[in-house]
Each structure stands twice: as C-alpha cells, then as structure tokens.
C-alpha cells in the first residue's frame, strides 16, 4: 500500500533530518563563528516537524482515527511535540543553545520509533472499546503535548545548570516578580558623556541604561516559560482524563499507576514553580528540580507501562 | 482561666506562629514533594492485595532494605497508601497551606498590582533593571508604542504608567481556590456516595441493596431498580471486540418502565444521581436441548486456572447422571467446545446447531450473556467539576506575565523603566523594540553583565 510506503519513508526521513540537525546545532555551539548554521538548524527542525506531521496525518487517513493508539504513533507524536516546543523556545530565546539540548532528545525518540520498534508494533490496530471516545483525542493529545513542552523546559533547565556550573545566580521570572530589579553593583553611573546621547546628560543625572539579561538568565527564563506552558497543558490533560474516566466508568480518580504518575509530575513541577518564588531557594536549586522533572516525565510516559498494570496498559508491548 | 484570657494568646499563636508557618513556601514545597513521594510508594508497592501477598513478597528475613517487612508495610498502611490517615492528613494540611498562602501572599500581591502608583522620583527608576533615560518629549511616543502592544496606559502631567497581563495575578488565586473546591468535592463524594459492581444475567433485575462501598451519609435508592433486557457484544469482521452493549430499563416500585436506554462503554445511564456504567461482561448460562427435551438453561461458570477467561457448564448424557459432557465457551460469538469425562475434545458446536455426543443429540439453542455493571453515585462530582473548570482557567491565566512600565519627565530629562513577573526575555525584547523605535535618541545599551556577579 502506498500509504505504508510513504510512512516508512517519512519516519526514516525524520530520523535522518534530526540526526543532521543535531550535528548542525552541536557544530554551531562548538564553532559559534561558522555562518549559516543557526538557520540550517532551525530549517532542519521545521522540516523534521513537517515530516512527522505528515506521517501522523497519513496514519490518521489510513486508520480513520486520531493516530495515538500505539507506541509507534505515540513516539512520533512526542517527537513532533518536542520539535514544535523547540521552535517555540528558540523563537522566544533567540538562542541556538536550545537546539543543542532538544535535538538529541527529538532524535532519540524518533530513532526508537523508526529503528528499534519491531515492524509488527507499528501497524495500527483497531481501538479497544474503552478508547472509542472523542475524549481520547482530547486527553491523550494534550497529555503528549504537555510531556513534550515540559521536556523542553526541563532540558533548558539542564542546559542552564551546565552553563552556570560552579556559579551562584539570581533568578528572573516568577509569579511574584523576583528579578526585574537592578543589581546595584551593575548600576551604570558613569558620569562621562557618551557620543550621541549628550542631550540626555547633565552633570546632575547619571546615565541609566537597560541592564540586559545574560545568556544564563535567558535560558533560565525560557525554561521557566516552557514549563509554565507545559504545566497548564498537563493540568488540562489530567482533568480531561479524569472527566473521561468519570463519564466512561464512574470515577474521576482511581489512583491507577499512570494517573498517579501524572499527578507526581504535576506535583514536581508545581514544587518547581513554588521554589522559584522562595527566598533562599532561588538560583540553581529550582533548576535541579526542573531537571529532575525530565526523568519524572519519562517515567510517567513510558516507565509506568513497564508495570503493565492499570487502565493505561493497553497498546504497549511491555 | 476563662475563655477571654485564652483568646488573645490563641490569636497571637495564630497570627505569629501558625499562619506564617502554614503560608511558608518551603512548607508548601515540602508538602508537594511528600505527596509525590508517598504517591510513588503507592505505585511501586502493590496496593490492596490480601495480607498473604505481602507475607510472600516482603518476608521477615531478609527484610527489603533491611526494614521493609510485611509487618512494617501493613502496619504503616503502605498496602493502601491513598486511604491511610496520614496521607489524608497530608492532603488536608496541603489544603490549609493553600488557603493560608492565598490570603497572606496572593491577595496582597494582587492588591499591590491593583493599586499601582506613578513613579515621581528618578531614583525609583534606578532600582529597575530595565530602565533608561529619555530625551524630553519622547514620552507620548512611548505611550503610543505601548498601546499598540496591548498595554493599558495611564497618563497624567509628566507621568506615565502602563500595564498588561494583570490576569496573571488572578490566575494563581483561582488555581488555589479551585484546588480547595476539588478537595472538598472529593471529601463530600466519599462521605455521601456509594459504589457497587454487579454481574447481572440478561433478563434479570438489579437492585441496590448491598453496595460494595458506601459513605456514612450515602442514601442508597430502594424505590427503583434496573432490568437488563439484553446484553450483547459486537465484533469487528476480524473477530476483535468492537463494543459491549446492555439494553436497560429503569423500573419504578410497581415494576413499570420509567426509562429505557442502551448503554455501552463511554455511554452510561444516569438516573436520579446514580450512574450505571458498562464495565464487564460474562456468560451466564447456555440454553440446550437434549434429544427431544424442552429448552434447558444451564448456568455457566468462569473456569479458573486457565489463560484468558473461559466459561464452562456440564451436561449429563445419561438419565442417571453417570456420564456427561463439559461445554466450554470463551465468548458470546456462539462457538462451544465439548469435552468428555477424560478431558478430551470430542466436538465443536455452534449456536443453533446440533451434534451427536455419547448417544444423544445435543442442540445449542443460545448463549445467555451477563453484563458487568459499575454502579456509582457521587454527589461531590458537580463541585469537583466546578473545581476542574476553574483550575483549567486558573492555570491558563497564570501563564500571562504581569508587565508594568513607568515613565517620568523632569526638567532635566525623561526616564522610562519597567518590569514583569514571568516573561523577562520577551518583556526585555518588547521594551528594547519600543526604545529603538523612538527616533530622537538611541538608548545606549550596557554590555551583558556576567551572571556570576549578580548576587
């Protein structure tokens, strides 16, 4: 069938493009002066994103339902989500360091789907009765998007930890608005008039110039913003699952391992968001929590299915 | 000691000791992470198994990690983490912390954001990281640029204040409030609701006499019942189960039908606060005719110790019951296997067909299914759903960054500065764009300071 051929072509393409993209980002980080690399990296991510979107669309056409019913589809949806979240984070930060951290993860996920997963696991199978609901699309897709966004946020926190290794730093961005205030040592009080701004200066006023964010502060803030985006998605995904469960079998919460781990993920990132506004906890400590969140998301996404128990155990090979 | 003398002491304890401790963010983080940690324990240790299971898997010697014997495990309640008193206490403490935090932190923060002030001193701008000096006459241009970017701008004399994203200050309050609603709703549900699971053969009637679980305030209905008219399974062409269906009638006290509905998975029946869900299924009986006998209905039972679920029944082939065959079915598609006394497969027979076995003609008339219904009444659901709705709105609102910009013009020159509480990077970009759009004078930009020295 041509759709199957197309799918095989697309998943291998996505893998190859992501491999190239990752190398471009790494090369760009190692040799910042090389021209064009930034643009090529972004273009690679966009292409991989479109290839995976086409792959999922082809599966949707073929099976007739939203392509999130088995591990293969779910892996490519996740990888697609990571590339999408990457593009958002890159546009927000304007830093190519984002790709250094996100490209290998997107690559790893698509490699697992395209190369490791046995052929028989890729076929789309008919949905079991419990999954025949519009809530499937709502719940599972929002959950996957939240995983992807939170992963990118966590990766940026890890990148922040690497960039600031051995330093102590002040945080910018939290709901109470720590940061935003000038660090006194940095106040530009140079009395020497500068060319072009003479009109501003008199002997009585000090020059006041904006104090820009550092690279570390930018990474940290974008990490915070991505987690801030993933957290509502996770909340909505969990609630959609709860409402679905209540409509389908009468209980919005049953402490099933998967939903418990979704709650654990939610709690860890809630702790991160609160750690940012706690005096004495600012600096690298919240980023460590966010970095831990990366592992927690993975346990929630795949690890729980290793237990093979509960309501979410179908459609997997473990 | 009278009551009046205790009260001031209690008040002081409340205001100076208890409330600050409850509102302490470190306590909130500790609670969040402890709930997470104990939840992890609940997913690692099998929950709700019989004691024998824990005796076998968590022996006294050698104890797991040197201490986790089955006695310790069961004693602490780690076999049912989510319903232990200490886990529920943790949740209640969490609710108290949420409430305290809302009143001591979030509402004051909202008030502070609400009651903004113009900056009238140059030194106020020096405190802001993103602040710069302007040329006289640039402030109106700033106001226009801010309005274009969605700011609400307030101007008076030589002052300017602009803000956007105030909704981001409301968000966290809504999040905390909605979580309290969800906690309250779930408590109400567990006290005032009931739950039951029943296997009802086709044609029989379900009553609610002995629910599996019931809250102390639960009202179990006695004035109506539900009849299972029919249960069936639809299969896909390749033999997979497509969907389970139960045709149900709600009967009043006089056995009169008051409601009729066919339910399936994801499509329950609701009546007077009680919901019936399609949860399970089984084979209740097989209808057979032996030689010229009338149709006999023989119950079928689940056979244990075999892979998958299989139902079986025994049919005598001698009038003194000295011999017979076992009929076995694995689904309602109509295929039955017949085994003799030695356990040897002797025939397969389909519904509506007959087969000669041990000298008799056995005709299978039909298989009677039974439907597994989950019955649930949870009066807390409306409250929980309200909490869900507000929580979703709250977390989305919390994404917005509350950005504020101040401007001042003095006889010496102008000042512009601003800050935001979440999106520092985008706010910085926005403000720099506004500044670079001002044609009269380019603001000088300081080089990025090293992050390590900012402490």
mmCIF file of N, CA, C and O in Angstrom, chain A residues 10-78:
data_model
loop_
_atom_site.group_PDB
_atom_site.id
_atom_site.type_symbol
_atom_site.label_atom_id
_atom_site.label_comp_id
_atom_site.label_asym_id
_atom_site.label_seq_id
_atom_site.Cartn_x
_atom_site.Cartn_y
_atom_site.Cartn_z
ATOM 1 N N UNK A 10 8.774 8.402 5.497
ATOM 2 C CA UNK A 10 8.720 9.604 6.332
ATOM 3 C C UNK A 10 9.401 9.393 7.679
ATOM 4 O O UNK A 10 10.108 10.275 8.157
ATOM 5 N N UNK A 11 9.199 8.215 8.301
ATOM 6 C CA UNK A 11 9.808 8.067 9.627
ATOM 7 C C UNK A 11 11.332 7.988 9.523
ATOM 8 O O UNK A 11 12.044 8.550 10.356
ATOM 9 N N UNK A 12 11.829 7.344 8.450
ATOM 10 C CA UNK A 12 13.277 7.310 8.269
ATOM 11 C C UNK A 12 13.826 8.692 7.920
ATOM 12 O O UNK A 12 14.894 9.077 8.390
ATOM 13 N N UNK A 13 13.048 9.435 7.118
ATOM 14 C CA UNK A 13 13.428 10.806 6.782
ATOM 15 C C UNK A 13 13.555 11.662 8.034
ATOM 16 O O UNK A 13 14.546 12.366 8.221
ATOM 17 N N UNK A 14 12.514 11.587 8.882
ATOM 18 C CA UNK A 14 12.507 12.393 10.103
ATOM 19 C C UNK A 14 13.743 12.083 10.932
ATOM 20 O O UNK A 14 14.414 12.985 11.447
ATOM 21 N N UNK A 15 14.052 10.792 11.037
ATOM 22 C CA UNK A 15 15.226 10.381 11.803
ATOM 23 C C UNK A 15 16.499 10.975 11.201
ATOM 24 O O UNK A 15 17.314 11.573 11.906
ATOM 25 N N UNK A 16 16.657 10.838 9.867
ATOM 26 C CA UNK A 16 17.875 11.321 9.209
ATOM 27 C C UNK A 16 18.019 12.835 9.347
ATOM 28 O O UNK A 16 19.094 13.349 9.654
ATOM 29 N N UNK A 17 16.894 13.548 9.153
ATOM 30 C CA UNK A 17 16.950 15.017 9.248
ATOM 31 C C UNK A 17 17.322 15.438 10.667
ATOM 32 O O UNK A 17 18.152 16.326 10.870
ATOM 33 N N UNK A 18 16.732 14.750 11.654
ATOM 34 C CA UNK A 18 17.020 15.124 13.040
ATOM 35 C C UNK A 18 18.482 14.845 13.375
ATOM 36 O O UNK A 18 19.114 15.597 14.124
ATOM 37 N N UNK A 19 19.027 13.760 12.825
ATOM 38 C CA UNK A 19 20.441 13.447 13.055
ATOM 39 C C UNK A 19 21.313 14.584 12.523
ATOM 40 O O UNK A 19 22.191 15.098 13.222
ATOM 41 N N UNK A 20 21.019 14.998 11.277
ATOM 42 C CA UNK A 20 21.772 16.103 10.683
ATOM 43 C C UNK A 20 21.606 17.384 11.480
ATOM 44 O O UNK A 20 22.574 18.101 11.749
ATOM 45 N N UNK A 21 20.345 17.651 11.891
ATOM 46 C CA UNK A 21 20.055 18.875 12.639
ATOM 47 C C UNK A 21 20.820 18.920 13.949
ATOM 48 O O UNK A 21 21.379 19.944 14.333
ATOM 49 N N UNK A 22 20.854 17.763 14.624
ATOM 50 C CA UNK A 22 21.570 17.712 15.902
ATOM 51 C C UNK A 22 23.040 18.042 15.685
ATOM 52 O O UNK A 22 23.629 18.848 16.414
ATOM 53 N N UNK A 23 23.643 17.457 14.643
ATOM 54 C CA UNK A 23 25.058 17.711 14.367
ATOM 55 C C UNK A 23 25.281 19.196 14.053
ATOM 56 O O UNK A 23 26.260 19.790 14.512
ATOM 57 N N UNK A 24 24.335 19.787 13.311
ATOM 58 C CA UNK A 24 24.458 21.209 12.982
ATOM 59 C C UNK A 24 24.440 22.056 14.253
ATOM 60 O O UNK A 24 25.257 22.958 14.435
ATOM 61 N N UNK A 25 23.493 21.738 15.150
ATOM 62 C CA UNK A 25 23.407 22.521 16.402
ATOM 63 C C UNK A 25 24.678 22.364 17.232
ATOM 64 O O UNK A 25 25.180 23.321 17.828
ATOM 65 N N UNK A 26 25.190 21.133 17.293
ATOM 66 C CA UNK A 26 26.391 20.895 18.098
ATOM 67 C C UNK A 26 27.598 21.596 17.486
ATOM 68 O O UNK A 26 28.413 22.175 18.180
ATOM 69 N N UNK A 27 27.676 21.521 16.174
ATOM 70 C CA UNK A 27 28.763 22.190 15.467
ATOM 71 C C UNK A 27 28.684 23.699 15.725
ATOM 72 O O UNK A 27 29.695 24.356 15.981
ATOM 73 N N UNK A 28 27.460 24.216 15.663
ATOM 74 C CA UNK A 28 27.262 25.646 15.874
ATOM 75 C C UNK A 28 27.667 26.079 17.271
ATOM 76 O O UNK A 28 28.176 27.178 17.482
ATOM 77 N N UNK A 29 27.421 25.200 18.260
ATOM 78 C CA UNK A 29 27.796 25.531 19.632
ATOM 79 C C UNK A 29 29.312 25.480 19.793
ATOM 80 O O UNK A 29 29.896 26.266 20.541
ATOM 81 N N UNK A 30 29.950 24.525 19.088
ATOM 82 C CA UNK A 30 31.400 24.385 19.208
ATOM 83 C C UNK A 30 32.121 25.493 18.442
ATOM 84 O O UNK A 30 33.158 25.975 18.891
ATOM 85 N N UNK A 31 31.581 25.870 17.306
ATOM 86 C CA UNK A 31 32.220 26.920 16.490
ATOM 87 C C UNK A 31 31.205 28.023 16.205
ATOM 88 O O UNK A 31 30.625 28.088 15.122
ATOM 89 N N UNK A 32 30.994 28.917 17.180
ATOM 90 C CA UNK A 32 29.931 29.920 17.046
ATOM 91 C C UNK A 32 30.129 30.844 15.846
ATOM 92 O O UNK A 32 29.190 31.510 15.426
ATOM 93 N N UNK A 33 31.345 30.909 15.299
ATOM 94 C CA UNK A 33 31.593 31.866 14.218
ATOM 95 C C UNK A 33 31.215 31.333 12.840
ATOM 96 O O UNK A 33 31.180 32.086 11.875
ATOM 97 N N UNK A 34 30.978 30.018 12.739
ATOM 98 C CA UNK A 34 30.605 29.462 11.433
ATOM 99 C C UNK A 34 29.279 30.066 10.966
ATOM 100 O O UNK A 34 28.320 30.105 11.734
ATOM 101 N N UNK A 35 29.225 30.529 9.712
ATOM 102 C CA UNK A 35 27.995 31.179 9.253
ATOM 103 C C UNK A 35 26.894 30.168 8.909
ATOM 104 O O UNK A 35 27.176 28.983 8.730
ATOM 105 N N UNK A 36 25.702 30.636 8.811
ATOM 106 C CA UNK A 36 24.509 29.901 8.321
ATOM 107 C C UNK A 36 24.019 28.771 9.235
ATOM 108 O O UNK A 36 22.922 28.267 9.038
ATOM 109 N N UNK A 37 24.863 28.320 10.195
ATOM 110 C CA UNK A 37 24.480 27.115 10.947
ATOM 111 C C UNK A 37 23.164 27.291 11.695
ATOM 112 O O UNK A 37 22.348 26.368 11.765
ATOM 113 N N UNK A 38 22.976 28.494 12.232
ATOM 114 C CA UNK A 38 21.767 28.752 13.007
ATOM 115 C C UNK A 38 20.519 28.523 12.141
ATOM 116 O O UNK A 38 19.585 27.836 12.527
ATOM 117 N N UNK A 39 20.572 29.117 10.944
ATOM 118 C CA UNK A 39 19.438 28.994 10.024
ATOM 119 C C UNK A 39 19.220 27.565 9.584
ATOM 120 O O UNK A 39 18.085 27.087 9.513
ATOM 121 N N UNK A 40 20.319 26.849 9.325
ATOM 122 C CA UNK A 40 20.200 25.453 8.877
ATOM 123 C C UNK A 40 19.578 24.603 9.985
ATOM 124 O O UNK A 40 18.705 23.764 9.729
ATOM 125 N N UNK A 41 20.009 24.847 11.221
ATOM 126 C CA UNK A 41 19.456 24.095 12.357
ATOM 127 C C UNK A 41 17.956 24.290 12.454
ATOM 128 O O UNK A 41 17.185 23.325 12.555
ATOM 129 N N UNK A 42 17.523 25.556 12.407
ATOM 130 C CA UNK A 42 16.092 25.837 12.516
ATOM 131 C C UNK A 42 15.341 25.201 11.345
ATOM 132 O O UNK A 42 14.284 24.588 11.540
ATOM 133 N N UNK A 43 15.914 25.331 10.134
ATOM 134 C CA UNK A 43 15.258 24.745 8.963
ATOM 135 C C UNK A 43 15.130 23.232 9.114
ATOM 136 O O UNK A 43 14.097 22.644 8.769
ATOM 137 N N UNK A 44 16.179 22.595 9.655
ATOM 138 C CA UNK A 44 16.139 21.148 9.887
ATOM 139 C C UNK A 44 15.010 20.768 10.831
ATOM 140 O O UNK A 44 14.262 19.818 10.593
ATOM 141 N N UNK A 45 14.874 21.536 11.914
ATOM 142 C CA UNK A 45 13.816 21.260 12.885
ATOM 143 C C UNK A 45 12.436 21.410 12.249
ATOM 144 O O UNK A 45 11.542 20.597 12.474
ATOM 145 N N UNK A 46 12.279 22.466 11.445
ATOM 146 C CA UNK A 46 10.988 22.697 10.794
ATOM 147 C C UNK A 46 10.672 21.536 9.845
ATOM 148 O O UNK A 46 9.556 20.996 9.833
ATOM 149 N N UNK A 47 11.694 21.102 9.063
ATOM 150 C CA UNK A 47 11.476 20.008 8.116
ATOM 151 C C UNK A 47 11.097 18.720 8.840
ATOM 152 O O UNK A 47 10.156 18.023 8.449
ATOM 153 N N UNK A 48 11.852 18.409 9.902
ATOM 154 C CA UNK A 48 11.555 17.192 10.668
ATOM 155 C C UNK A 48 10.145 17.267 11.240
ATOM 156 O O UNK A 48 9.386 16.287 11.215
ATOM 157 N N UNK A 49 9.790 18.445 11.741
ATOM 158 C CA UNK A 49 8.454 18.657 12.311
ATOM 159 C C UNK A 49 7.385 18.383 11.256
ATOM 160 O O UNK A 49 6.410 17.668 11.518
ATOM 161 N N UNK A 50 7.597 18.901 10.042
ATOM 162 C CA UNK A 50 6.604 18.709 8.977
ATOM 163 C C UNK A 50 6.559 17.247 8.536
ATOM 164 O O UNK A 50 5.476 16.702 8.270
ATOM 165 N N UNK A 51 7.734 16.595 8.463
ATOM 166 C CA UNK A 51 7.763 15.185 8.058
ATOM 167 C C UNK A 51 6.954 14.338 9.033
ATOM 168 O O UNK A 51 6.158 13.479 8.621
ATOM 169 N N UNK A 52 7.147 14.601 10.319
ATOM 170 C CA UNK A 52 6.421 13.803 11.314
ATOM 171 C C UNK A 52 4.933 14.138 11.311
ATOM 172 O O UNK A 52 4.087 13.261 11.511
ATOM 173 N N UNK A 53 4.596 15.404 11.065
ATOM 174 C CA UNK A 53 3.185 15.783 10.973
ATOM 175 C C UNK A 53 2.519 15.054 9.802
ATOM 176 O O UNK A 53 1.404 14.541 9.926
ATOM 177 N N UNK A 54 3.244 14.970 8.666
ATOM 178 C CA UNK A 54 2.706 14.262 7.505
ATOM 179 C C UNK A 54 2.543 12.775 7.811
ATOM 180 O O UNK A 54 1.536 12.153 7.457
ATOM 181 N N UNK A 55 3.543 12.219 8.494
ATOM 182 C CA UNK A 55 3.473 10.808 8.883
ATOM 183 C C UNK A 55 2.214 10.534 9.702
ATOM 184 O O UNK A 55 1.452 9.591 9.426
ATOM 185 N N UNK A 56 1.984 11.398 10.706
ATOM 186 C CA UNK A 56 0.821 11.190 11.581
ATOM 187 C C UNK A 56 -0.481 11.399 10.806
ATOM 188 O O UNK A 56 -1.450 10.667 11.011
ATOM 189 N N UNK A 57 -0.474 12.376 9.892
ATOM 190 C CA UNK A 57 -1.673 12.610 9.085
ATOM 191 C C UNK A 57 -1.972 11.401 8.208
ATOM 192 O O UNK A 57 -3.131 11.000 8.060
ATOM 193 N N UNK A 58 -0.911 10.797 7.642
ATOM 194 C CA UNK A 58 -1.100 9.611 6.802
ATOM 195 C C UNK A 58 -1.689 8.467 7.614
ATOM 196 O O UNK A 58 -2.564 7.721 7.149
ATOM 197 N N UNK A 59 -1.212 8.319 8.860
ATOM 198 C CA UNK A 59 -1.759 7.264 9.722
ATOM 199 C C UNK A 59 -3.217 7.535 10.052
ATOM 200 O O UNK A 59 -4.026 6.617 10.161
ATOM 201 N N UNK A 60 -3.519 8.802 10.232
ATOM 202 C CA UNK A 60 -4.898 9.177 10.567
ATOM 203 C C UNK A 60 -5.824 8.800 9.416
ATOM 204 O O UNK A 60 -6.885 8.204 9.591
ATOM 205 N N UNK A 61 -5.359 9.132 8.184
ATOM 206 C CA UNK A 61 -6.121 8.787 6.984
ATOM 207 C C UNK A 61 -6.309 7.284 6.873
ATOM 208 O O UNK A 61 -7.394 6.793 6.575
ATOM 209 N N UNK A 62 -5.225 6.555 7.135
ATOM 210 C CA UNK A 62 -5.247 5.113 6.936
ATOM 211 C C UNK A 62 -6.162 4.426 7.952
ATOM 212 O O UNK A 62 -6.978 3.583 7.602
ATOM 213 N N UNK A 63 -6.017 4.798 9.235
ATOM 214 C CA UNK A 63 -6.758 4.092 10.278
ATOM 215 C C UNK A 63 -8.138 4.691 10.512
ATOM 216 O O UNK A 63 -9.031 4.014 11.005
ATOM 217 N N UNK A 64 -8.304 5.963 10.191
ATOM 218 C CA UNK A 64 -9.604 6.584 10.385
ATOM 219 C C UNK A 64 -9.836 7.126 11.785
ATOM 220 O O UNK A 64 -10.924 7.577 12.088
ATOM 221 N N UNK A 65 -8.820 7.067 12.653
ATOM 222 C CA UNK A 65 -8.959 7.710 13.960
ATOM 223 C C UNK A 65 -7.651 8.380 14.325
ATOM 224 O O UNK A 65 -6.612 8.118 13.712
ATOM 225 N N UNK A 66 -7.721 9.245 15.300
ATOM 226 C CA UNK A 66 -6.569 10.041 15.705
ATOM 227 C C UNK A 66 -5.375 9.137 16.012
ATOM 228 O O UNK A 66 -5.499 8.182 16.768
ATOM 229 N N UNK A 67 -4.211 9.409 15.395
ATOM 230 C CA UNK A 67 -3.106 8.454 15.469
ATOM 231 C C UNK A 67 -2.355 8.485 16.804
ATOM 232 O O UNK A 67 -1.232 8.944 16.873
ATOM 233 N N UNK A 68 -2.978 7.988 17.841
ATOM 234 C CA UNK A 68 -2.303 7.928 19.133
ATOM 235 C C UNK A 68 -2.676 6.641 19.848
ATOM 236 O O UNK A 68 -2.889 6.624 21.047
ATOM 237 N N UNK A 69 -2.778 5.533 19.098
ATOM 238 C CA UNK A 69 -3.306 4.328 19.712
ATOM 239 C C UNK A 69 -2.227 3.318 20.043
ATOM 240 O O UNK A 69 -2.473 2.379 20.786
ATOM 241 N N UNK A 70 -1.018 3.476 19.516
ATOM 242 C CA UNK A 70 0.034 2.546 19.929
ATOM 243 C C UNK A 70 1.350 3.281 20.134
ATOM 244 O O UNK A 70 1.447 4.492 19.932
ATOM 245 N N UNK A 71 2.373 2.526 20.564
ATOM 246 C CA UNK A 71 3.627 3.151 20.974
ATOM 247 C C UNK A 71 4.291 3.879 19.817
ATOM 248 O O UNK A 71 4.840 4.971 19.986
ATOM 249 N N UNK A 72 4.243 3.289 18.624
ATOM 250 C CA UNK A 72 4.885 3.894 17.455
ATOM 251 C C UNK A 72 4.325 5.292 17.194
ATOM 252 O O UNK A 72 5.071 6.268 17.068
ATOM 253 N N UNK A 73 2.985 5.372 17.147
ATOM 254 C CA UNK A 73 2.353 6.657 16.876
ATOM 255 C C UNK A 73 2.622 7.646 18.001
ATOM 256 O O UNK A 73 2.880 8.829 17.768
ATOM 257 N N UNK A 74 2.581 7.116 19.220
ATOM 258 C CA UNK A 74 2.776 7.995 20.363
ATOM 259 C C UNK A 74 4.199 8.549 20.391
ATOM 260 O O UNK A 74 4.406 9.720 20.707
ATOM 261 N N UNK A 75 5.193 7.720 20.016
ATOM 262 C CA UNK A 75 6.582 8.196 19.978
ATOM 263 C C UNK A 75 6.746 9.312 18.947
ATOM 264 O O UNK A 75 7.400 10.323 19.217
ATOM 265 N N UNK A 76 6.139 9.110 17.766
ATOM 266 C CA UNK A 76 6.306 10.149 16.747
ATOM 267 C C UNK A 76 5.519 11.402 17.092
ATOM 268 O O UNK A 76 5.938 12.515 16.780
ATOM 269 N N UNK A 77 4.391 11.234 17.775
ATOM 270 C CA UNK A 77 3.666 12.419 18.219
ATOM 271 C C UNK A 77 4.503 13.189 19.234
ATOM 272 O O UNK A 77 4.586 14.422 19.208
ATOM 273 N N UNK A 78 5.165 12.443 20.136
ATOM 274 C CA UNK A 78 6.005 13.084 21.157
ATOM 275 C C UNK A 78 7.177 13.808 20.499
ATOM 276 O O UNK A 78 7.481 14.954 20.838
#
